[in-house]
XYZ file of C-alpha atoms in Angstrom:
601
model
C 0.000 0.000 0.000
C 2.784 2.382 0.916
C 4.372 1.674 -2.428
C 1.253 3.002 -4.149
C 0.962 5.998 -1.827
C 4.601 7.050 -2.147
C 4.610 6.899 -5.940
C 5.672 10.291 -7.297
C 3.012 12.282 -9.048
C 5.161 12.611 -12.167
C 5.450 8.818 -12.340
C 1.668 8.469 -12.112
C 1.230 10.957 -14.937
C 3.822 9.186 -17.036
C 2.079 5.840 -16.597
C -1.263 7.450 -17.365
C -0.139 9.003 -20.622
C 1.923 6.025 -21.794
C -1.101 3.760 -21.552
C -3.410 6.101 -23.456
C -4.100 5.223 -27.026
C -7.780 6.197 -27.393
C -7.858 6.307 -31.164
C -6.325 2.846 -31.441
C -8.729 1.443 -28.869
C -11.769 3.016 -30.504
C -10.739 1.813 -33.963
C -10.137 -1.681 -32.599
C -13.553 -1.681 -30.921
C -15.231 -0.523 -34.128
C -13.413 -3.215 -36.107
C -14.506 -5.955 -33.699
C -18.125 -4.723 -33.789
C -18.148 -4.525 -37.591
C -16.632 -8.005 -37.834
C -19.403 -9.330 -35.590
C -22.038 -7.834 -37.860
C -20.366 -9.245 -40.975
C -20.352 -12.724 -39.414
C -23.911 -12.720 -38.100
C -25.886 -10.358 -40.329
C -26.060 -12.496 -43.501
C -27.883 -15.216 -41.584
C -30.688 -12.943 -40.484
C -34.198 -14.024 -41.275
C -36.606 -12.392 -43.664
C -39.943 -11.332 -42.184
C -42.867 -11.590 -44.622
C -43.756 -15.196 -45.431
C -45.570 -16.542 -48.504
C -48.591 -18.498 -47.279
C -50.515 -19.198 -50.481
C -50.204 -19.084 -54.273
C -52.551 -19.395 -57.204
C -51.978 -21.640 -59.046
C -50.677 -23.708 -56.142
C -47.098 -24.904 -56.150
C -46.874 -28.142 -58.114
C -50.509 -27.959 -59.202
C -51.694 -29.112 -62.624
C -54.581 -27.012 -63.966
C -56.748 -27.908 -66.944
C -56.676 -24.444 -68.578
C -54.470 -21.364 -68.659
C -54.923 -19.192 -65.536
C -55.742 -15.523 -66.076
C -53.248 -14.422 -63.413
C -50.630 -15.566 -60.936
C -51.232 -14.396 -57.363
C -49.267 -14.579 -54.114
C -50.614 -14.110 -50.577
C -48.332 -13.224 -47.660
C -48.766 -13.112 -43.895
C -48.185 -9.333 -43.851
C -48.466 -6.252 -46.034
C -45.572 -6.163 -48.498
C -44.010 -3.818 -51.034
C -43.377 -5.024 -54.587
C -41.771 -3.657 -57.727
C -43.427 -3.843 -61.133
C -41.507 -7.013 -62.036
C -41.848 -8.711 -58.633
C -43.546 -11.716 -60.296
C -41.728 -13.279 -63.248
C -42.904 -16.215 -65.338
C -40.583 -18.637 -67.179
C -41.282 -21.583 -69.409
C -39.605 -24.881 -68.617
C -36.643 -24.024 -70.880
C -35.895 -20.849 -68.938
C -37.337 -18.279 -71.348
C -38.790 -15.210 -69.596
C -42.393 -14.644 -70.688
C -44.131 -11.306 -71.106
C -46.764 -10.829 -68.371
C -48.502 -7.884 -66.732
C -46.958 -5.704 -64.040
C -47.186 -6.864 -60.445
C -49.939 -5.115 -58.496
C -51.280 -5.172 -54.951
C -54.817 -6.500 -54.677
C -57.054 -3.469 -53.829
C -59.131 -5.615 -51.467
C -56.183 -7.275 -49.696
C -52.850 -5.518 -49.089
C -51.231 -8.886 -48.332
C -51.978 -10.228 -51.817
C -50.226 -9.353 -55.100
C -50.922 -10.564 -58.612
C -49.841 -10.260 -62.237
C -52.048 -10.993 -65.243
C -50.760 -13.563 -67.727
C -51.627 -14.158 -71.401
C -53.167 -17.400 -72.612
C -50.568 -20.122 -72.056
C -50.105 -23.384 -73.927
C -50.059 -26.751 -72.187
C -46.762 -27.259 -70.454
C -44.804 -26.534 -67.281
C -44.077 -23.035 -66.003
C -41.855 -21.616 -63.274
C -42.903 -18.598 -61.197
C -40.186 -16.535 -59.506
C -41.150 -13.809 -57.041
C -39.542 -11.150 -54.872
C -41.075 -8.773 -52.309
C -40.055 -6.498 -49.438
C -41.436 -6.909 -45.918
C -42.929 -3.887 -44.122
C -39.760 -3.643 -42.012
C -37.551 -3.503 -45.159
C -36.443 -7.146 -45.351
C -36.607 -8.785 -48.802
C -38.054 -12.245 -49.436
C -38.020 -14.369 -52.577
C -38.771 -17.824 -53.935
C -39.896 -19.903 -56.916
C -42.376 -22.679 -57.680
C -43.756 -24.608 -60.646
C -47.213 -25.305 -61.994
C -48.435 -27.152 -65.078
C -51.210 -26.774 -67.620
C -52.591 -30.062 -68.936
C -52.004 -33.553 -67.616
C -49.607 -35.345 -69.961
C -46.630 -33.054 -70.373
C -43.120 -33.825 -71.502
C -40.659 -30.972 -71.202
C -37.080 -30.073 -70.405
C -35.473 -30.694 -67.020
C -36.464 -27.660 -64.898
C -34.396 -28.540 -61.836
C -31.517 -26.159 -62.521
C -33.864 -23.241 -63.279
C -35.904 -23.721 -60.098
C -32.766 -24.166 -57.987
C -31.280 -20.982 -59.445
C -34.412 -18.940 -58.834
C -34.931 -20.295 -55.313
C -31.310 -19.465 -54.455
C -31.514 -16.006 -56.022
C -30.852 -14.468 -52.640
C -29.473 -11.097 -51.708
C -25.742 -10.437 -51.949
C -23.915 -11.379 -48.751
C -21.511 -8.451 -49.189
C -24.370 -5.981 -49.693
C -26.191 -7.465 -46.697
C -23.086 -6.969 -44.564
C -22.764 -3.346 -45.690
C -26.415 -2.751 -44.809
C -25.965 -4.312 -41.355
C -22.812 -2.282 -40.656
C -24.544 0.900 -41.846
C -27.412 0.228 -39.427
C -25.025 -0.291 -36.528
C -23.096 2.886 -37.386
C -26.420 4.765 -37.507
C -27.350 3.513 -34.032
C -23.919 4.400 -32.662
C -23.545 7.805 -34.328
C -27.105 8.845 -33.472
C -26.523 7.786 -29.860
C -23.305 9.799 -29.608
C -24.829 12.857 -31.272
C -28.205 12.942 -29.514
C -26.847 11.538 -26.256
C -24.189 14.244 -26.223
C -26.852 16.861 -26.943
C -28.980 15.500 -24.072
C -25.945 15.578 -21.756
C -25.372 19.223 -22.671
C -29.033 20.118 -22.110
C -29.422 18.286 -18.794
C -25.993 18.044 -17.169
C -23.525 20.381 -18.881
C -25.145 23.496 -20.349
C -21.783 25.060 -21.137
C -20.650 21.894 -22.917
C -21.639 23.069 -26.367
C -19.421 26.107 -25.926
C -16.518 23.637 -25.649
C -14.927 23.455 -29.086
C -13.727 19.848 -28.862
C -17.083 18.598 -27.604
C -18.955 20.494 -30.327
C -16.657 19.071 -32.966
C -17.298 15.529 -31.713
C -21.078 16.029 -31.781
C -20.914 17.499 -35.279
C -18.824 14.603 -36.591
C -21.251 12.084 -35.087
C -24.211 13.843 -36.730
C -22.507 13.883 -40.124
C -21.547 10.202 -39.815
C -25.159 9.267 -38.948
C -26.440 11.190 -41.986
C -23.881 9.619 -44.332
C -24.579 6.123 -42.968
C -28.295 6.729 -43.588
C -27.558 7.580 -47.223
C -25.400 4.457 -47.521
C -28.276 2.410 -46.076
C -30.585 3.687 -48.828
C -28.136 2.559 -51.518
C -27.515 -0.779 -49.788
C -31.229 -1.409 -49.218
C -31.931 -0.889 -52.928
C -29.285 -3.392 -53.982
C -30.219 -5.801 -51.185
C -33.938 -5.854 -51.970
C -33.250 -6.350 -55.684
C -30.602 -9.055 -55.022
C -28.041 -7.056 -56.989
C -24.239 -7.122 -56.547
C -22.018 -4.492 -54.952
C -21.722 -2.461 -58.139
C -25.438 -1.647 -58.037
C -24.969 0.486 -54.903
C -24.572 3.456 -57.261
C -27.661 2.594 -59.323
C -29.923 5.637 -58.922
C -32.996 3.716 -60.130
C -32.685 1.405 -57.103
C -32.422 4.439 -54.842
C -35.708 5.647 -56.305
C -37.319 2.296 -55.529
C -36.215 2.559 -51.894
C -37.450 6.141 -51.564
C -40.979 4.970 -52.331
C -40.879 2.732 -49.228
C -41.173 3.575 -45.531
C -37.532 2.577 -45.026
C -36.275 5.121 -47.570
C -38.548 7.905 -46.351
C -37.479 7.304 -42.735
C -33.808 7.374 -43.798
C -34.323 10.709 -45.552
C -36.026 12.156 -42.462
C -33.048 10.923 -40.419
C -30.609 12.697 -42.722
C -32.572 15.953 -42.273
C -32.802 15.406 -38.516
C -29.072 14.878 -38.173
C -28.413 17.954 -40.301
C -30.590 20.015 -37.939
C -28.718 18.659 -34.908
C -25.371 19.529 -36.528
C -26.611 23.073 -37.235
C -27.814 23.429 -33.641
C -24.469 22.298 -32.264
C -22.446 24.582 -34.534
C -24.621 27.656 -33.868
C -24.698 27.258 -30.092
C -23.283 30.543 -28.802
C -24.262 30.603 -25.135
C -25.899 28.581 -22.397
C -29.273 30.053 -23.398
C -29.301 29.645 -27.168
C -33.056 29.135 -27.561
C -32.978 28.879 -31.339
C -30.269 26.213 -31.151
C -32.296 24.318 -28.534
C -35.393 24.423 -30.773
C -33.520 23.323 -33.914
C -31.698 20.563 -32.055
C -34.913 19.365 -30.413
C -36.754 19.127 -33.732
C -33.812 17.256 -35.281
C -33.616 14.859 -32.336
C -37.340 14.047 -32.395
C -37.290 13.522 -36.176
C -34.300 11.204 -35.879
C -35.738 9.088 -33.060
C -39.102 8.703 -34.800
C -37.382 7.773 -38.087
C -35.547 4.945 -36.336
C -38.721 3.721 -34.642
C -40.842 3.519 -37.793
C -38.187 1.845 -39.962
C -37.972 -1.381 -37.962
C -40.415 -3.540 -35.973
C -42.231 -0.601 -34.364
C -44.923 -0.483 -37.059
C -45.433 -4.235 -37.441
C -47.040 -6.971 -35.369
C -49.688 -6.615 -32.664
C -50.462 -3.462 -30.665
C -48.875 -1.053 -33.175
C -49.862 2.091 -31.226
C -48.310 0.767 -28.002
C -45.337 -0.515 -29.975
C -44.419 2.795 -31.593
C -44.583 4.653 -28.252
C -42.498 1.967 -26.519
C -39.971 2.010 -29.361
C -39.580 5.796 -29.219
C -39.110 5.699 -25.428
C -36.642 2.803 -25.792
C -34.569 4.605 -28.425
C -34.618 7.918 -26.545
C -33.474 6.239 -23.322
C -30.799 4.360 -25.244
C -29.259 7.500 -26.767
C -29.263 9.318 -23.408
C -27.407 6.428 -21.773
C -25.045 5.468 -24.575
C -24.234 8.970 -25.790
C -23.778 10.257 -22.268
C -21.324 7.473 -21.425
C -19.275 8.155 -24.553
C -19.187 11.887 -23.756
C -18.087 11.231 -20.166
C -15.369 8.846 -21.304
C -14.098 10.913 -24.214
C -14.383 14.502 -23.005
C -15.664 15.115 -19.487
C -13.588 12.932 -17.154
C -10.366 13.258 -19.072
C -10.320 16.988 -19.830
C -12.488 19.015 -17.449
C -11.353 20.499 -14.126
C -12.296 18.333 -11.184
C -15.180 20.378 -9.777
C -16.828 20.837 -13.172
C -16.275 17.189 -14.163
C -17.685 15.967 -10.846
C -20.808 18.064 -11.262
C -21.429 16.740 -14.773
C -20.760 13.133 -13.782
C -23.011 13.285 -10.727
C -25.892 14.822 -12.662
C -25.472 12.278 -15.477
C -25.458 9.436 -12.952
C -29.019 10.376 -11.954
C -30.104 10.858 -15.575
C -28.594 7.529 -16.576
C -30.453 5.769 -13.758
C -33.765 7.160 -15.083
C -32.789 6.282 -18.666
C -31.961 2.688 -17.748
C -35.292 2.414 -15.921
C -37.179 3.626 -19.014
C -35.045 1.371 -21.196
C -35.990 -1.613 -19.042
C -39.708 -0.794 -18.895
C -40.038 -0.185 -22.647
C -37.924 -3.256 -23.346
C -40.296 -5.395 -21.260
C -43.277 -4.055 -23.228
C -41.569 -4.810 -26.531
C -40.525 -8.269 -25.343
C -44.096 -9.165 -24.367
C -45.289 -7.899 -27.750
C -42.609 -9.529 -29.893
C -41.759 -12.683 -27.941
C -45.064 -13.821 -26.476
C -44.152 -16.766 -24.249
C -41.012 -18.199 -22.613
C -40.716 -21.037 -25.141
C -40.090 -18.548 -27.942
C -37.115 -17.122 -26.029
C -35.143 -20.332 -26.366
C -36.457 -21.722 -29.641
C -36.185 -18.677 -31.933
C -33.231 -16.658 -33.160
C -34.913 -13.456 -32.020
C -35.404 -14.783 -28.495
C -31.820 -16.003 -28.240
C -30.378 -12.671 -29.407
C -32.702 -10.850 -27.007
C -31.427 -12.934 -24.072
C -27.834 -12.118 -25.033
C -28.728 -8.421 -25.217
C -30.393 -8.506 -21.795
C -27.348 -10.272 -20.349
C -25.000 -7.599 -21.707
C -27.251 -4.835 -20.368
C -27.233 -6.447 -16.907
C -23.426 -6.523 -16.907
C -23.323 -2.908 -18.105
C -25.690 -1.845 -15.315
C -23.429 -3.671 -12.850
C -20.474 -1.657 -14.129
C -22.600 1.481 -13.747
C -23.010 0.739 -10.034
C -19.248 0.369 -9.748
C -18.900 3.747 -11.453
C -21.391 5.330 -9.037
C -19.269 4.129 -6.126
C -16.145 5.591 -7.709
C -17.954 8.906 -8.208
C -18.656 9.087 -4.481
C -15.018 8.283 -3.678
C -13.808 10.871 -6.156
C -16.041 13.530 -4.595
C -14.816 12.617 -1.117
C -11.179 12.624 -2.222
C -11.591 16.065 -3.753
C -13.145 17.614 -0.635
C -10.806 15.937 1.876
C -7.796 18.243 1.757
C -6.696 18.134 5.411
C -6.855 15.846 8.397
C -7.987 12.731 6.524
C -7.505 11.668 2.915
C -8.796 8.868 0.706
C -5.919 6.741 -0.549
C -5.835 4.218 -3.405
C -5.689 0.568 -2.434
C -4.988 -1.905 -5.244
C -6.209 -0.965 -8.712
C -9.239 1.167 -8.000
C -10.763 0.622 -4.526
C -10.336 3.506 -2.064
C -10.450 3.578 1.691
C -10.210 6.344 4.221
C -6.919 6.643 6.128
C -5.432 9.353 8.356
C -2.403 11.337 7.308
C 0.553 9.779 9.114
C 3.526 11.565 10.540
C 5.823 9.541 8.304
C 3.925 10.665 5.214
C 2.754 14.211 5.968
C 2.927 15.315 2.336
C 0.684 12.805 0.597
C -0.651 14.898 -2.307
C -4.460 14.822 -2.613
C -3.879 15.343 -6.341
C -2.437 11.831 -6.561
C -5.470 10.287 -4.852
C -7.780 12.276 -7.081
C -5.839 11.323 -10.206
C -5.971 7.622 -9.370
C -9.718 7.794 -8.738
C -10.342 9.706 -11.964
C -8.404 7.066 -13.902
C -10.315 4.231 -12.219
C -13.639 5.904 -13.017
C -12.660 6.435 -16.645
C -11.641 2.762 -16.884
C -14.976 1.680 -15.445
C -16.948 3.898 -17.821
C -14.749 2.721 -20.710
C -15.865 -0.852 -20.009
C -19.478 0.363 -19.967
C -18.927 1.999 -23.363
C -17.613 -1.242 -24.857
C -20.567 -3.142 -23.398
C -23.102 -0.724 -24.874
C -21.309 -1.034 -28.229
C -22.119 -4.745 -27.953
C -25.716 -3.909 -26.983
C -26.013 -1.881 -30.193
C -24.770 -4.903 -32.179
C -27.514 -7.006 -30.579
C -30.071 -4.289 -31.367
C -28.934 -4.254 -35.002
C -29.266 -8.031 -35.259
C -32.713 -7.915 -33.637
C -33.861 -5.355 -36.203
C -32.799 -7.832 -38.906
C -34.508 -10.872 -37.340
C -38.132 -11.962 -37.416
C -39.839 -11.365 -34.027
C -40.190 -14.529 -31.968
C -43.965 -14.371 -31.652
C -44.244 -14.361 -35.445
C -41.560 -17.019 -35.923
C -43.326 -19.621 -33.784
C -46.592 -19.156 -35.686
C -45.166 -19.094 -39.206
C -45.250 -22.036 -41.575
C -42.111 -23.660 -42.893
C -42.137 -23.835 -46.680
C -39.329 -25.170 -48.865
C -38.821 -26.270 -52.443
C -36.553 -29.321 -52.423
C -34.762 -29.980 -55.712
C -33.905 -33.674 -56.040
C -32.405 -35.824 -58.779
C -35.857 -37.019 -59.827
C -37.975 -33.889 -59.445
C -39.192 -31.343 -56.922
C -40.972 -31.531 -53.601
C -42.895 -28.629 -52.093
C -42.959 -29.215 -48.324
C -45.033 -27.098 -45.940
C -45.264 -27.468 -42.156
C -47.934 -25.137 -40.804
C -47.139 -23.918 -38.223
C -43.527 -25.059 -37.758
C -43.663 -25.567 -34.002
C -43.451 -28.464 -31.595
C -46.550 -30.595 -31.111
C -49.320 -31.449 -33.539
C -49.243 -29.555 -36.820
C -50.186 -29.883 -40.493
C -47.765 -31.268 -43.085
C -48.301 -30.921 -46.844
C -46.106 -32.496 -49.551
C -46.473 -31.936 -53.299
C -44.159 -33.802 -55.707
C -43.519 -33.025 -59.389
C -41.286 -34.516 -62.084
C -38.033 -32.930 -63.225
C -39.846 -31.207 -66.091
C -42.513 -29.887 -63.741
C -45.179 -32.317 -64.876
C -47.461 -34.053 -62.374
C -46.723 -37.728 -61.627
C -49.389 -40.246 -60.668
C -48.239 -41.091 -57.136
C -49.515 -44.196 -55.400
C -48.330 -43.242 -51.913
C -45.989 -40.891 -50.057
C -44.143 -41.910 -46.905
C -42.563 -39.375 -44.560
C -40.184 -40.035 -41.667
C -38.606 -37.523 -39.287
C -35.537 -37.746 -37.066
C -34.085 -35.417 -34.400
C -30.397 -36.269 -34.199
C -29.615 -33.990 -31.249
C -31.945 -36.071 -29.049
C -31.220 -39.385 -30.819
C -34.935 -39.591 -31.567
C -36.402 -41.372 -34.590
C -36.930 -42.054 -37.317
C -40.631 -41.514 -36.627
C -43.208 -42.243 -39.333
C -45.754 -39.563 -40.245
C -48.952 -41.085 -41.738
C -49.856 -39.307 -45.001
C -53.063 -39.319 -46.992
C -53.960 -38.005 -50.432
C -55.255 -34.429 -50.503
C -58.730 -34.706 -52.060
C -58.263 -36.192 -55.553
C -54.961 -34.507 -56.433
C -52.547 -37.185 -57.590
C -49.324 -35.513 -56.367
C -50.439 -33.748 -53.164
C -50.464 -35.584 -49.803
C -51.100 -34.281 -46.306
C -51.110 -35.092 -42.606
C -53.234 -32.932 -40.317
C -51.768 -34.582 -37.199
C -48.047 -34.592 -37.850
C -46.306 -34.657 -34.470
C -42.911 -33.024 -33.783
C -42.500 -33.808 -30.053
C -39.640 -31.367 -29.407
C -38.270 -28.153 -30.920
C -35.088 -28.490 -32.924
C -33.872 -29.083 -36.465
C -35.543 -32.252 -37.718
C -34.308 -34.267 -40.672
C -37.256 -35.184 -42.895
C -37.168 -37.906 -45.560
C -39.929 -37.924 -48.183
C -40.369 -40.924 -50.500
C -42.966 -40.832 -53.296
C -43.853 -44.250 -54.737
C -44.770 -44.186 -58.472
C -46.013 -47.418 -59.958
C -44.433 -50.627 -58.674
C -40.749 -49.761 -58.728
C -40.014 -46.030 -59.104
C -39.331 -43.926 -56.020
C -38.611 -40.204 -55.742
C -36.717 -39.415 -52.548
C -36.134 -36.007 -50.968
C -34.259 -35.138 -47.763
C -34.493 -31.762 -46.021
C -33.990 -30.073 -42.665
C -37.050 -28.626 -40.924
C -36.493 -26.107 -38.098
C -39.227 -26.565 -35.489
C -39.702 -24.026 -32.693
């Protein structure tokens, strides 16, 4: 202990400055966060789900249909060529533009000309209300005895016509940068308004807030370009395609991004024009920009979808506002306040922010509980869906961050005591950061209070620095949640997959894809898309992780359709990824076999 107490002040300063590399640490943190988004973002789930088609997948109709229609579980946005029709040889046919059904916003259709007997492939693409694209393909036939080309490669190509992984990563990183930059900008503005009114007269602080606002605006523009390419499944080069930008600007995502750009511009103007502690015009401009920015974030994600939309949008706005106050305030404390300000001023700011942060975390928790009830539903969905699992990780990180906040509050009290104790008794450092009260001894009458204060300031900055890194991770989890289907929707959605095998196609639907009794539908077609005369279909399921199965699922013919079988009492006893084997028996000796994985929640 005496070794720590007797350390010369110059030595303490030398150690402090030699260990400071803030730019390197920040860049490293940003790199780690971006790498996490690149790894996890491409696997995020789409949100709107196709629940019905006309003609049905694999169906054989006796005459040419007048249109092709698709019905989804939610309202969707489509482009004019969202539905494309190919013949079995891969030639794109001329059909009408894709339109939303006036009587049902969840249904889209395109008129088709009179078609000859044969097999046709429908490819489709749409955008969910929360900006996530979905796509797929299926076949149907006209007539009963059809011989055509092998359509397997065409269907496989169209089914796998997914969005670019690189573009998806750019979009995810842009979203995370938006969250971070908006938090720093608006959180810093809130800190100045509530805890440090003279802060915006500080040139370095103003410059930091301005940079954060500009970065948020630029990242919003990048997100518009990336969303256009992502929704259209185009490569990186299409980021500069202005026609795709126009498509995005007609959606809620694009309009919200534009409002965010304007909001961040207003905040930057407010920060740069702040001339005194009572700049009313700057306060008004900054307040309008902040509100516009928060609302734009709320309406561009899950806030406008699902149940209780009115409650959801209010909870989302409160959640985002509380988040920026907490996150931005922590960054400002770490970067500017604790390191640079005189002790009395820094202590006042830190103590006032400590109270504000406590309120913000309370609002964050309350609004988060409301959103969890709305978007998760029950405890089973927490463990069986991607959304629930990410949410639990986020909550865990927040709990650790709040724990670090309590450590910081204790250090604030010690710092205040150390600053006011200038005679008689002094707080001395013990170990790395813990302080205890000790009398001045005769052998050490000249213990400088500055040393005690310096050690405490460094310990507090370290503690808040850990909080900052933790909230960076919280923002990653928030970004991933915004790119993942809510748990309450996931457990109720059907599983639908086109399986391309060596002897044809199988359309498999499990509705809903959750543990227990459910409905299973299987439709099998030949390689050329024609309809085989199937005698029977057998289905077996196996859950390898529990060493369960194979279990047989009794199937029966659906009405009089020769290639469509169903089971209304298919039983998946446990959640997990089940391996399903489908065997269609044709005649006495021919079998068509398909194997697929079915995620059950």
